[in-house]
CSV table of C-alpha atoms in Angstrom, one decimal:
chain,number,residue,atom,x,y,z
I,1,MET,CA,-28.3,-169.1,-68.6
I,2,THR,CA,-31.7,-168.9,-66.8
I,3,ASP,CA,-34.5,-170.8,-68.5
I,4,ARG,CA,-37.4,-168.4,-69.0
I,5,PRO,CA,-40.9,-169.3,-69.9
I,6,PRO,CA,-41.8,-168.5,-73.5
I,7,VAL,CA,-43.7,-165.3,-74.2
I,8,SER,CA,-47.4,-165.6,-74.8
I,9,ASP,CA,-48.4,-161.9,-74.6
I,10,TRP,CA,-45.9,-159.3,-75.9
I,11,ALA,CA,-47.9,-156.4,-74.4
I,12,LYS,CA,-48.0,-157.7,-70.8
I,13,ASP,CA,-45.1,-160.2,-70.6
I,14,PHE,CA,-42.5,-159.3,-73.2
I,15,ASP,CA,-39.0,-160.6,-73.1
I,16,HIS,CA,-36.4,-158.8,-75.2
I,17,LEU,CA,-34.2,-161.9,-75.0
I,18,ASP,CA,-36.9,-164.1,-76.5
I,19,PRO,CA,-35.5,-165.7,-79.8
I,20,ARG,CA,-38.4,-164.3,-81.8
I,21,TRP,CA,-37.7,-160.7,-80.6
I,22,VAL,CA,-34.0,-161.2,-81.2
I,23,THR,CA,-34.4,-162.5,-84.8
I,24,GLU,CA,-37.3,-160.5,-86.1
I,25,PRO,CA,-38.4,-157.7,-83.7
I,26,TYR,CA,-39.9,-155.3,-86.2
I,27,GLN,CA,-43.3,-157.0,-86.6
I,28,ILE,CA,-43.6,-157.4,-82.9
I,29,TRP,CA,-43.0,-153.7,-82.4
I,30,ASP,CA,-45.4,-152.7,-85.2
I,31,GLU,CA,-48.1,-154.8,-83.5
I,32,LEU,CA,-47.4,-153.3,-80.1
I,33,ARG,CA,-47.4,-149.7,-81.5
I,34,ARG,CA,-50.9,-150.3,-82.8
I,35,GLN,CA,-52.3,-152.2,-79.8
I,36,CYS,CA,-50.3,-151.3,-76.7
I,37,PRO,CA,-47.8,-148.5,-77.3
I,38,VAL,CA,-46.3,-148.9,-73.9
I,39,ALA,CA,-45.7,-152.6,-73.2
I,40,HIS,CA,-44.7,-153.9,-69.8
I,41,THR,CA,-43.2,-157.1,-68.4
I,42,GLU,CA,-42.7,-158.3,-64.8
I,43,ARG,CA,-39.5,-160.0,-66.0
I,44,TYR,CA,-36.2,-158.4,-65.0
I,45,ASN,CA,-37.9,-156.8,-62.0
I,46,GLY,CA,-40.2,-154.8,-64.2
I,47,VAL,CA,-39.5,-153.2,-67.5
I,48,TYR,CA,-41.5,-150.9,-69.8
I,49,PHE,CA,-41.2,-150.9,-73.6
I,50,PRO,CA,-42.6,-147.8,-75.4
I,51,SER,CA,-42.7,-148.3,-79.2
I,52,ARG,CA,-43.9,-144.9,-80.4
I,53,TYR,CA,-41.4,-142.3,-81.5
I,54,ALA,CA,-43.2,-139.5,-79.5
I,55,ASP,CA,-43.0,-141.5,-76.2
I,56,ILE,CA,-39.4,-142.5,-76.7
I,57,ARG,CA,-38.5,-139.0,-77.5
I,58,ALA,CA,-40.4,-137.7,-74.4
I,59,ILE,CA,-38.6,-140.1,-72.1
I,60,ALA,CA,-35.1,-139.3,-73.6
I,61,TYR,CA,-35.7,-135.7,-72.8
I,62,ASP,CA,-37.2,-136.2,-69.3
I,63,THR,CA,-34.0,-136.6,-67.2
I,64,GLU,CA,-36.0,-135.7,-64.1
I,65,HIS,CA,-38.2,-138.8,-64.1
I,66,PHE,CA,-35.9,-141.1,-66.1
I,67,SER,CA,-32.4,-141.6,-64.8
I,68,SER,CA,-29.4,-143.0,-66.7
I,69,ARG,CA,-27.9,-144.5,-63.5
I,70,ARG,CA,-28.8,-147.8,-65.1
I,71,VAL,CA,-28.6,-148.0,-68.9
I,72,VAL,CA,-28.8,-151.7,-69.5
I,73,VAL,CA,-31.7,-154.0,-68.5
I,74,ARG,CA,-30.3,-157.2,-67.0
I,75,GLU,CA,-31.2,-159.9,-64.6
I,76,MET,CA,-30.2,-158.4,-61.3
I,77,PRO,CA,-29.2,-160.4,-58.2
I,78,PRO,CA,-31.9,-160.3,-55.5
I,79,ARG,CA,-31.7,-157.0,-53.7
I,80,VAL,CA,-30.6,-157.3,-50.1
I,81,PRO,CA,-32.5,-154.9,-47.7
I,82,THR,CA,-30.3,-153.2,-45.2
I,83,ASP,CA,-31.2,-152.0,-41.7
I,84,SER,CA,-32.6,-148.8,-43.0
I,85,GLY,CA,-34.9,-150.7,-45.3
I,86,LYS,CA,-33.3,-149.2,-48.3
I,87,PRO,CA,-32.2,-151.9,-50.8
I,88,LYS,CA,-28.4,-152.3,-50.9
I,89,SER,CA,-26.7,-152.0,-54.3
I,90,PRO,CA,-25.7,-155.3,-55.9
I,91,PRO,CA,-22.0,-156.2,-55.7
I,92,GLY,CA,-20.0,-154.2,-58.2
I,93,ALA,CA,-22.5,-151.4,-58.5
I,94,SER,CA,-20.0,-148.8,-57.3
I,95,THR,CA,-17.7,-149.6,-60.2
I,96,LEU,CA,-20.5,-149.4,-62.7
I,97,ALA,CA,-20.4,-145.7,-63.3
I,98,SER,CA,-19.2,-144.9,-66.8
I,99,PRO,CA,-19.4,-141.1,-67.1
I,100,PRO,CA,-21.0,-139.5,-69.0
I,101,ILE,CA,-23.4,-142.2,-70.2
I,102,THR,CA,-24.5,-143.2,-66.7
I,103,SER,CA,-24.6,-139.6,-65.4
I,104,ASP,CA,-27.7,-137.4,-64.9
I,105,PRO,CA,-27.7,-133.6,-64.7
I,106,PRO,CA,-25.9,-131.8,-63.3
I,107,TYR,CA,-22.9,-134.2,-63.4
I,108,HIS,CA,-23.4,-135.2,-67.0
I,109,ARG,CA,-22.5,-132.0,-68.8
I,110,PRO,CA,-18.9,-131.4,-67.6
I,111,ALA,CA,-18.1,-135.1,-68.1
I,112,ARG,CA,-19.4,-134.9,-71.6
I,113,MET,CA,-17.9,-131.6,-72.6
I,114,LEU,CA,-14.5,-133.0,-71.8
I,115,LEU,CA,-14.8,-135.7,-74.4
I,116,LEU,CA,-16.7,-133.8,-77.2
I,117,PRO,CA,-13.6,-132.1,-78.9
I,118,ALA,CA,-12.1,-135.6,-79.6
I,119,PHE,CA,-15.2,-136.6,-81.5
I,120,THR,CA,-16.0,-133.7,-83.8
I,121,PRO,CA,-16.2,-134.3,-87.6
I,122,ASP,CA,-12.8,-132.7,-88.0
I,123,ALA,CA,-11.1,-134.8,-85.4
I,124,ILE,CA,-12.7,-138.0,-86.8
I,125,GLY,CA,-11.9,-137.0,-90.3
I,126,ARG,CA,-8.2,-137.4,-89.4
I,127,LEU,CA,-8.8,-141.1,-88.8
I,128,GLU,CA,-10.4,-141.8,-92.2
I,129,ALA,CA,-7.2,-142.8,-94.1
I,130,LYS,CA,-6.2,-145.1,-91.3
I,131,THR,CA,-9.7,-146.7,-91.3
I,132,ARG,CA,-9.6,-147.1,-95.1
I,133,ALA,CA,-6.3,-148.9,-94.7
I,134,ILE,CA,-7.7,-151.2,-92.0
I,135,CYS,CA,-10.6,-152.1,-94.2
I,136,GLY,CA,-8.4,-152.8,-97.2
I,137,ASP,CA,-6.1,-155.1,-95.2
I,138,LEU,CA,-9.1,-157.1,-93.9
I,139,ILE,CA,-10.5,-157.5,-97.4
I,140,ASP,CA,-7.1,-158.7,-98.7
I,141,ARG,CA,-7.4,-161.7,-96.4
I,142,PHE,CA,-10.5,-163.1,-98.0
I,143,ALA,CA,-11.1,-161.4,-101.4
I,144,SER,CA,-9.7,-164.3,-103.4
I,145,ASN,CA,-11.7,-167.0,-101.4
I,146,GLY,CA,-15.0,-166.2,-102.9
I,147,ARG,CA,-16.6,-166.3,-99.5
I,148,CYS,CA,-16.2,-165.0,-96.0
I,149,ASP,CA,-18.1,-164.3,-92.8
I,150,ALA,CA,-18.9,-160.6,-93.2
I,151,ALA,CA,-19.5,-160.2,-89.5
I,152,THR,CA,-16.5,-162.1,-88.0
I,153,ASP,CA,-14.0,-161.7,-90.9
I,154,TYR,CA,-14.8,-158.0,-91.6
I,155,ALA,CA,-17.3,-155.9,-89.6
I,156,GLN,CA,-16.2,-156.8,-86.1
I,157,HIS,CA,-12.6,-155.9,-86.8
I,158,VAL,CA,-13.1,-152.4,-88.2
I,159,PRO,CA,-14.1,-150.5,-85.0
I,160,VAL,CA,-11.8,-152.6,-82.8
I,161,ALA,CA,-8.8,-151.4,-84.8
I,162,VAL,CA,-9.9,-147.8,-84.9
I,163,ILE,CA,-10.8,-147.5,-81.2
I,164,ALA,CA,-7.6,-149.3,-80.2
I,165,HIS,CA,-5.7,-146.7,-82.2
I,166,MET,CA,-7.6,-143.8,-80.5
I,167,LEU,CA,-6.9,-145.2,-77.1
I,168,GLY,CA,-3.4,-146.2,-77.8
I,169,LEU,CA,-4.0,-149.9,-77.1
I,170,PRO,CA,-2.5,-152.8,-79.0
I,171,GLU,CA,-4.6,-153.9,-82.0
I,172,GLY,CA,-3.7,-157.5,-81.0
I,173,ASP,CA,-5.8,-157.1,-77.8
I,174,GLY,CA,-8.9,-157.0,-80.0
I,175,GLU,CA,-9.9,-160.5,-79.1
I,176,LYS,CA,-9.8,-159.6,-75.4
I,177,PHE,CA,-12.1,-156.5,-76.1
I,178,ARG,CA,-14.6,-158.6,-78.0
I,179,ARG,CA,-14.7,-161.2,-75.2
I,180,TRP,CA,-15.4,-158.5,-72.6
I,181,ILE,CA,-18.2,-157.1,-74.7
I,182,HIS,CA,-19.7,-160.5,-75.1
I,183,LEU,CA,-19.5,-161.1,-71.4
I,184,LEU,CA,-20.9,-157.7,-70.5
I,185,LEU,CA,-23.6,-157.2,-73.0
I,186,HIS,CA,-24.6,-160.6,-74.2
I,187,GLU,CA,-24.0,-163.3,-71.5
I,188,GLY,CA,-23.9,-160.7,-68.7
I,189,ILE,CA,-27.5,-159.6,-69.4
I,190,ALA,CA,-28.7,-162.8,-67.8
I,191,GLU,CA,-25.7,-164.0,-65.9
I,192,ASN,CA,-24.2,-161.9,-63.2
I,193,ALA,CA,-21.0,-163.9,-62.9
I,194,SER,CA,-20.0,-163.1,-66.6
I,195,PHE,CA,-20.8,-159.5,-66.0
I,196,THR,CA,-18.7,-159.1,-62.8
I,197,GLN,CA,-15.8,-161.1,-64.3
I,198,ALA,CA,-15.6,-158.9,-67.4
I,199,LEU,CA,-15.7,-155.7,-65.2
I,200,ALA,CA,-12.9,-157.0,-63.0
I,201,GLU,CA,-10.7,-157.9,-66.0
I,202,MET,CA,-11.3,-154.6,-67.7
I,203,ASP,CA,-10.5,-152.8,-64.4
I,204,ASP,CA,-7.2,-154.6,-64.1
I,205,TYR,CA,-6.3,-154.0,-67.8
I,206,PHE,CA,-7.1,-150.2,-67.7
I,207,ARG,CA,-5.2,-149.8,-64.4
I,208,VAL,CA,-2.1,-151.1,-66.1
I,209,GLN,CA,-2.6,-148.9,-69.1
I,210,ILE,CA,-3.1,-145.8,-66.9
I,211,ALA,CA,0.1,-146.6,-65.0
I,212,ASN,CA,2.0,-147.0,-68.3
I,213,ARG,CA,0.8,-143.7,-69.6
I,214,ARG,CA,1.7,-142.0,-66.3
I,215,SER,CA,5.3,-143.0,-66.8
I,216,VAL,CA,5.4,-142.7,-70.6
I,217,PRO,CA,2.7,-140.4,-72.0
I,218,GLY,CA,1.4,-141.0,-75.5
I,219,GLU,CA,-0.8,-139.1,-77.9
I,220,ASP,CA,-3.9,-141.0,-77.2
I,221,LEU,CA,-7.2,-140.6,-75.3
I,222,ILE,CA,-5.9,-142.3,-72.2
I,223,THR,CA,-3.1,-139.8,-71.9
I,224,PHE,CA,-5.6,-137.0,-72.7
I,225,LEU,CA,-7.9,-138.1,-69.8
I,226,LEU,CA,-5.0,-138.3,-67.4
I,227,GLY,CA,-4.2,-134.6,-68.1
I,228,ALA,CA,-7.9,-133.5,-68.3
I,229,ARG,CA,-9.5,-131.4,-65.6
I,230,MET,CA,-13.1,-131.2,-64.7
I,231,GLU,CA,-14.2,-128.1,-62.7
I,232,ASP,CA,-10.5,-127.5,-62.0
I,233,GLN,CA,-9.9,-130.9,-60.6
I,234,PRO,CA,-8.0,-133.8,-62.2
I,235,LEU,CA,-10.3,-136.8,-62.9
I,236,SER,CA,-10.2,-139.7,-60.4
I,237,ASP,CA,-8.9,-143.0,-61.6
I,238,GLU,CA,-12.4,-144.4,-61.2
I,239,HIS,CA,-13.8,-141.7,-63.5
I,240,ILE,CA,-11.1,-142.4,-66.1
I,241,ILE,CA,-11.6,-146.2,-65.9
I,242,GLY,CA,-15.4,-145.7,-66.2
I,243,THR,CA,-15.0,-143.5,-69.2
I,244,LEU,CA,-12.5,-145.8,-70.9
I,245,ARG,CA,-14.8,-148.8,-70.3
I,246,LEU,CA,-17.6,-146.8,-72.0
I,247,LEU,CA,-15.4,-145.7,-75.0
I,248,LEU,CA,-14.2,-149.3,-75.5
I,249,ILE,CA,-17.6,-150.9,-75.2
I,250,ALA,CA,-19.6,-148.3,-77.0
I,251,GLY,CA,-17.0,-147.8,-79.7
I,252,ILE,CA,-16.9,-151.4,-80.8
I,253,ASP,CA,-20.1,-153.5,-80.6
I,254,THR,CA,-22.4,-150.8,-81.9
I,255,THR,CA,-20.5,-149.9,-85.1
I,256,TRP,CA,-19.6,-153.5,-85.9
I,257,SER,CA,-23.3,-154.3,-85.6
I,258,ALA,CA,-24.2,-151.4,-87.9
I,259,ILE,CA,-21.7,-152.4,-90.6
I,260,GLY,CA,-22.9,-156.0,-90.4
I,261,SER,CA,-26.6,-155.0,-90.8
I,262,CYS,CA,-25.7,-152.8,-93.8
I,263,LEU,CA,-23.9,-155.7,-95.5
I,264,TRP,CA,-26.8,-158.1,-94.5
I,265,HIS,CA,-29.2,-155.7,-96.3
I,266,LEU,CA,-27.0,-155.2,-99.3
I,267,ALA,CA,-26.4,-159.0,-99.7
I,268,GLN,CA,-30.1,-159.3,-100.3
I,269,HIS,CA,-30.8,-156.2,-102.4
I,270,ARG,CA,-29.0,-156.2,-105.7
I,271,ASP,CA,-30.6,-152.9,-106.8
I,272,ASP,CA,-29.3,-151.1,-103.8
I,273,ARG,CA,-25.8,-152.5,-104.3
I,274,ARG,CA,-25.8,-151.5,-107.9
I,275,ARG,CA,-27.1,-148.0,-107.1
I,276,LEU,CA,-24.4,-147.4,-104.5
I,277,VAL,CA,-21.7,-148.6,-107.0
I,278,THR,CA,-23.0,-146.4,-109.9
I,279,GLU,CA,-24.1,-143.4,-107.7
I,280,PRO,CA,-21.5,-143.2,-104.9
I,281,ALA,CA,-22.9,-139.7,-104.1
I,282,LEU,CA,-25.9,-141.5,-102.6
I,283,MET,CA,-23.7,-143.1,-99.8
I,284,PRO,CA,-24.4,-140.4,-97.1
I,285,LEU,CA,-28.2,-140.8,-97.6
I,286,ALA,CA,-27.9,-144.6,-97.7
I,287,VAL,CA,-25.9,-144.7,-94.5
I,288,GLU,CA,-28.5,-142.6,-92.7
I,289,GLU,CA,-31.3,-144.8,-94.0
I,290,PHE,CA,-29.4,-148.0,-92.8
I,291,LEU,CA,-29.0,-146.3,-89.4
I,292,ARG,CA,-32.7,-145.6,-89.3
I,293,ALA,CA,-33.9,-149.0,-90.4
I,294,TYR,CA,-31.3,-151.1,-88.6
I,295,ALA,CA,-30.4,-148.9,-85.6
I,296,PRO,CA,-28.3,-151.1,-83.4
I,297,VAL,CA,-28.6,-149.5,-80.0
I,298,THR,CA,-31.4,-149.8,-77.4
I,299,MET,CA,-30.5,-147.9,-74.3
I,300,ALA,CA,-32.4,-148.0,-71.0
I,301,ARG,CA,-33.5,-145.7,-68.2
I,302,GLN,CA,-34.6,-146.3,-64.7
I,303,VAL,CA,-37.7,-144.5,-63.5
I,304,ALA,CA,-36.5,-142.1,-60.9
I,305,LYS,CA,-39.9,-140.6,-60.0
I,306,GLU,CA,-43.3,-142.0,-60.8
I,307,THR,CA,-44.8,-140.3,-63.9
I,308,THR,CA,-47.0,-140.7,-66.9
I,309,VAL,CA,-46.0,-140.9,-70.6
I,310,GLY,CA,-48.3,-141.6,-73.5
I,311,GLY,CA,-51.2,-142.1,-71.1
I,312,CYS,CA,-49.3,-144.9,-69.2
I,313,PRO,CA,-48.1,-144.7,-65.6
I,314,PHE,CA,-44.4,-145.5,-65.0
I,315,LYS,CA,-43.6,-146.9,-61.6
I,316,GLU,CA,-40.5,-145.8,-59.7
I,317,ARG,CA,-37.4,-148.0,-59.8
I,318,GLU,CA,-38.7,-150.0,-62.8
I,319,MET,CA,-36.6,-150.0,-66.0
I,320,VAL,CA,-37.5,-148.6,-69.4
I,321,LEU,CA,-36.1,-150.0,-72.7
I,322,LEU,CA,-35.5,-146.9,-74.8
I,323,SER,CA,-35.7,-148.4,-78.2
I,324,PHE,CA,-34.4,-146.0,-80.7
I,325,PRO,CA,-34.8,-148.8,-83.3
I,326,ALA,CA,-38.5,-148.9,-82.6
I,327,ALA,CA,-38.8,-145.1,-82.7
I,328,ASN,CA,-37.2,-145.2,-86.2
I,329,ARG,CA,-39.8,-147.6,-87.4
I,330,ASP,CA,-42.8,-145.5,-86.4
I,331,PRO,CA,-44.9,-144.8,-89.5
I,332,GLU,CA,-46.3,-141.6,-87.8
I,333,VAL,CA,-42.8,-140.0,-88.3
I,334,PHE,CA,-41.3,-142.0,-91.2
I,335,PRO,CA,-43.5,-142.7,-94.2
I,336,GLN,CA,-43.3,-146.4,-95.3
I,337,ALA,CA,-41.2,-146.9,-92.2
I,338,ASP,CA,-40.8,-150.6,-92.9
I,339,ARG,CA,-39.2,-150.0,-96.3
I,340,VAL,CA,-35.5,-149.3,-96.7
I,341,GLN,CA,-35.2,-146.5,-99.2
I,342,ILE,CA,-31.6,-145.6,-99.6
I,343,ASP,CA,-32.4,-142.2,-101.1
I,344,ARG,CA,-34.7,-141.2,-98.3
I,345,ALA,CA,-34.1,-137.4,-98.1
I,346,GLU,CA,-36.0,-136.5,-95.0
I,347,ASN,CA,-34.8,-138.8,-92.3
I,348,ARG,CA,-34.9,-137.4,-88.7
I,349,HIS,CA,-33.9,-140.8,-87.3
I,350,ALA,CA,-32.9,-141.3,-83.7
I,351,ALA,CA,-30.3,-144.0,-84.1
I,352,PHE,CA,-27.8,-142.1,-82.0
I,353,GLY,CA,-30.3,-141.2,-79.4
I,354,LEU,CA,-32.0,-137.9,-78.5
I,355,GLY,CA,-31.4,-135.2,-76.0
I,356,ILE,CA,-28.3,-134.8,-73.8
I,357,HIS,CA,-27.1,-138.3,-74.2
I,358,ARG,CA,-26.7,-138.2,-78.0
I,359,CYS,CA,-24.1,-140.8,-78.9
I,360,ILE,CA,-20.8,-139.0,-78.6
I,361,GLY,CA,-19.2,-141.3,-81.2
I,362,SER,CA,-21.8,-140.7,-83.9
I,363,ASN,CA,-19.3,-139.0,-86.2
I,364,LEU,CA,-16.9,-141.8,-85.7
I,365,ALA,CA,-19.6,-144.4,-86.3
I,366,ARG,CA,-20.7,-142.7,-89.5
I,367,MET,CA,-17.2,-142.5,-90.8
I,368,GLU,CA,-16.4,-146.1,-90.1
I,369,ILE,CA,-19.7,-147.3,-91.6
I,370,THR,CA,-19.2,-145.2,-94.7
I,371,VAL,CA,-15.6,-146.2,-95.3
I,372,ALA,CA,-16.3,-149.9,-94.5
I,373,LEU,CA,-19.1,-150.0,-97.1
I,374,GLU,CA,-17.2,-148.0,-99.7
I,375,GLU,CA,-14.1,-150.3,-99.5
I,376,TRP,CA,-16.3,-153.4,-99.5
I,377,LEU,CA,-18.3,-152.3,-102.5
I,378,THR,CA,-15.2,-151.3,-104.5
I,379,ARG,CA,-13.7,-154.7,-104.0
I,380,ILE,CA,-16.8,-156.9,-103.7
I,381,PRO,CA,-19.6,-155.2,-105.6
I,382,ASN,CA,-21.6,-158.4,-105.9
I,383,PHE,CA,-22.3,-160.8,-103.0
I,384,ASP,CA,-25.1,-162.9,-101.6
I,385,LEU,CA,-25.9,-164.5,-98.3
I,386,ALA,CA,-24.4,-168.0,-98.4
I,387,ASP,CA,-27.4,-169.4,-96.4
I,388,PRO,CA,-30.0,-167.0,-94.9
I,389,ALA,CA,-30.8,-169.5,-92.2
I,390,SER,CA,-27.2,-169.4,-90.8
I,391,VAL,CA,-27.3,-165.7,-90.0
I,392,THR,CA,-27.5,-165.1,-86.2
I,393,TRP,CA,-28.2,-161.9,-84.3
I,394,SER,CA,-27.0,-160.6,-81.0
I,395,HIS,CA,-29.4,-159.9,-78.2
I,396,GLY,CA,-29.3,-157.2,-75.5
I,397,PRO,CA,-28.7,-153.5,-75.9
I,398,VAL,CA,-26.9,-153.9,-79.3
I,399,ARG,CA,-28.5,-155.6,-82.3
I,400,GLY,CA,-26.5,-156.8,-85.3
I,401,PRO,CA,-25.5,-160.0,-87.2
I,402,ARG,CA,-23.0,-162.1,-85.4
I,403,LYS,CA,-22.7,-164.7,-88.1
I,404,LEU,CA,-23.0,-163.5,-91.7
I,405,PRO,CA,-21.6,-165.9,-94.2
I,406,VAL,CA,-21.6,-164.4,-97.7
I,407,VAL,CA,-20.4,-165.7,-101.1
I,408,PHE,CA,-19.2,-163.5,-104.0
I,409,ARG,CA,-17.8,-163.8,-107.5
R,1,MET,CA,-42.2,-105.2,-101.0
R,2,PRO,CA,-38.5,-106.1,-101.5
R,3,GLN,CA,-37.7,-107.7,-104.8
R,4,HIS,CA,-36.0,-110.7,-103.3
R,5,LYS,CA,-37.1,-112.6,-100.2
R,6,PHE,CA,-34.3,-114.3,-98.4
R,7,LEU,CA,-34.6,-117.3,-96.1
R,8,GLN,CA,-32.7,-117.5,-92.8
R,9,VAL,CA,-31.6,-120.5,-90.8
R,10,ILE,CA,-31.7,-120.4,-87.1
R,11,VAL,CA,-30.1,-122.9,-84.7
R,12,ASP,CA,-31.5,-123.2,-81.2
R,13,PRO,CA,-28.4,-123.8,-79.1
R,14,GLU,CA,-30.5,-125.2,-76.2
R,15,ARG,CA,-31.8,-127.9,-78.5
R,16,CYS,CA,-28.7,-128.7,-80.6
R,17,GLN,CA,-26.9,-131.8,-79.3
R,18,GLY,CA,-24.3,-132.0,-82.0
R,19,HIS,CA,-25.7,-134.7,-84.3
R,20,ASN,CA,-24.0,-132.7,-87.2
R,21,ARG,CA,-26.6,-133.6,-89.7
R,22,CYS,CA,-27.1,-130.0,-90.8
R,23,LYS,CA,-23.4,-129.5,-91.3
R,24,ALA,CA,-23.2,-132.7,-93.5
R,25,ILE,CA,-26.2,-131.6,-95.6
R,26,ALA,CA,-25.5,-127.9,-95.9
R,27,PRO,CA,-21.8,-127.1,-95.1
R,28,ARG,CA,-22.2,-123.5,-96.5
R,29,LEU,CA,-25.1,-122.8,-94.1
R,30,PHE,CA,-23.9,-124.3,-90.8
R,31,GLU,CA,-20.6,-124.4,-88.9
R,32,LEU,CA,-19.6,-126.2,-85.7
R,33,ASP,CA,-18.0,-124.9,-82.5
R,34,GLU,CA,-15.1,-126.7,-80.8
R,35,LEU,CA,-17.5,-129.1,-79.1
R,36,GLY,CA,-19.2,-130.0,-82.4
R,37,HIS,CA,-22.4,-128.0,-81.8
R,38,ALA,CA,-23.9,-126.2,-84.8
R,39,ARG,CA,-24.5,-122.5,-85.5
R,40,ALA,CA,-25.6,-120.7,-88.6
R,41,VAL,CA,-22.8,-119.3,-90.8
R,42,GLY,CA,-22.9,-115.5,-90.4
R,43,ASP,CA,-26.4,-114.2,-89.7
R,44,GLY,CA,-28.0,-117.3,-91.2
R,45,THR,CA,-29.1,-115.7,-94.4
R,46,VAL,CA,-29.6,-118.4,-97.1
R,47,PRO,CA,-27.8,-117.5,-100.3
R,48,PRO,CA,-30.0,-118.0,-103.4
R,49,GLY,CA,-29.9,-121.6,-104.6
R,50,LEU,CA,-29.4,-123.1,-101.2
R,51,GLU,CA,-33.1,-122.9,-100.1
R,52,ASP,CA,-33.6,-126.6,-100.6
R,53,LYS,CA,-30.5,-127.5,-98.5
R,54,ALA,CA,-31.8,-125.2,-95.7
R,55,ARG,CA,-35.2,-127.0,-95.7
R,56,LEU,CA,-33.5,-130.4,-95.8
R,57,ALA,CA,-31.3,-129.5,-92.8
R,58,GLU,CA,-34.4,-128.5,-90.9
R,59,ALA,CA,-36.2,-131.7,-91.8
R,60,ASN,CA,-33.3,-133.9,-90.8
R,61,CYS,CA,-32.4,-132.4,-87.4
R,62,PRO,CA,-33.2,-135.1,-84.8
R,63,GLU,CA,-33.6,-132.5,-82.1
R,64,PHE,CA,-35.8,-130.1,-84.0
R,65,ALA,CA,-33.2,-127.5,-83.3
R,66,ILE,CA,-33.3,-125.8,-86.8
R,67,LYS,CA,-35.9,-123.4,-88.1
R,68,VAL,CA,-36.0,-121.9,-91.5
R,69,ALA,CA,-37.8,-118.5,-91.6
R,70,GLN,CA,-38.2,-115.5,-93.9
R,71,ALA,CA,-35.3,-113.2,-93.2
């Protein structure tokens, strides 16, 4: 990994991979919101970091000036100018499209509409019993040990098993999926080789799956995509692979992080644990509050046309970190934003994004988080962090605990 | 002056992005289409006793797509 100089000024030289930002970002963001609501860094070829809800919302809605063609901030290889003077795309760029998350209008809408029916509350409700069984089986493995790693023994397996089921992929391939995610979103943020390797492996894997479904159709999302038509045309294999990559990546890392953060909070707040056990009807409010306070996902946009937001100029081609977690901590919108109140009734949080790119899996995520917490609290109502110092957090676009050792009676 | 004043919920279909918070909070006031986007049940009239749910649905919509008005 590239060694980068430590940050001395968060407003003018921030680095979202800095260990302080990764471990405890909220105070840094609070400070920025007060002093420099749109921070900037020259690192990563230039990135803006708005921290106010209003600015983040304005950018999410402004698809004319802020494009989704790049949605992750990474170290890019140096751009090679071509004869025409236009920079050439880095290797692999043509295979990066993952519709609809990387699509702008007008291409975005048809690609999204295709997927929406599979993710409505009713469609997701049919997966609840299966999810409950998955959680129960996981807890069986460690319940009598008095300890486990709530991230690696529990949280990370729940969404893997559910999305594998939805896509008709073997649950046993979970280790492979997690490795790709690590290469793409963790190592691959700073190291291009990891990134391209994971892309190539996923490409090969999905091509085999697509060929298999063509000969023997199943009842899964891959089969559905093979039969789907967009504007009267079947989807290209590139479109299907891009969408599958999106569903696999977005369906796993994010929810596993959210479940982990909920358990991290509950391990340290006995009163909240007790309330959720004695007042289970509070669970929906609590889940929304955990999503607000520990929103895992920070998306990105690329400035397509120079513009001004919140009084700050945004230069063309630079990136913007669209931090829904920071928006959710803005005290202008959320009273006592830094306090987790599991019965917060008015909670217009932006954990699933705002505008046309609202997370398509939000109902799935909510169901998985709710079921994972309910099953855990039923079996393990009392638990504590084994050692707060041993908890580690992921960096990059998805934030959640990656090591979370807990002890219980 | 009518004896009872009813509230009405209105969903702006241009703003709704299908977060489904309203449906979770007030399932008797909101329903979803096949894509998961919300609309008011019937003409949106809020039956007596559900006024608080209507207000909560409005206050929790991430897209500011819901309005509660006097019918």
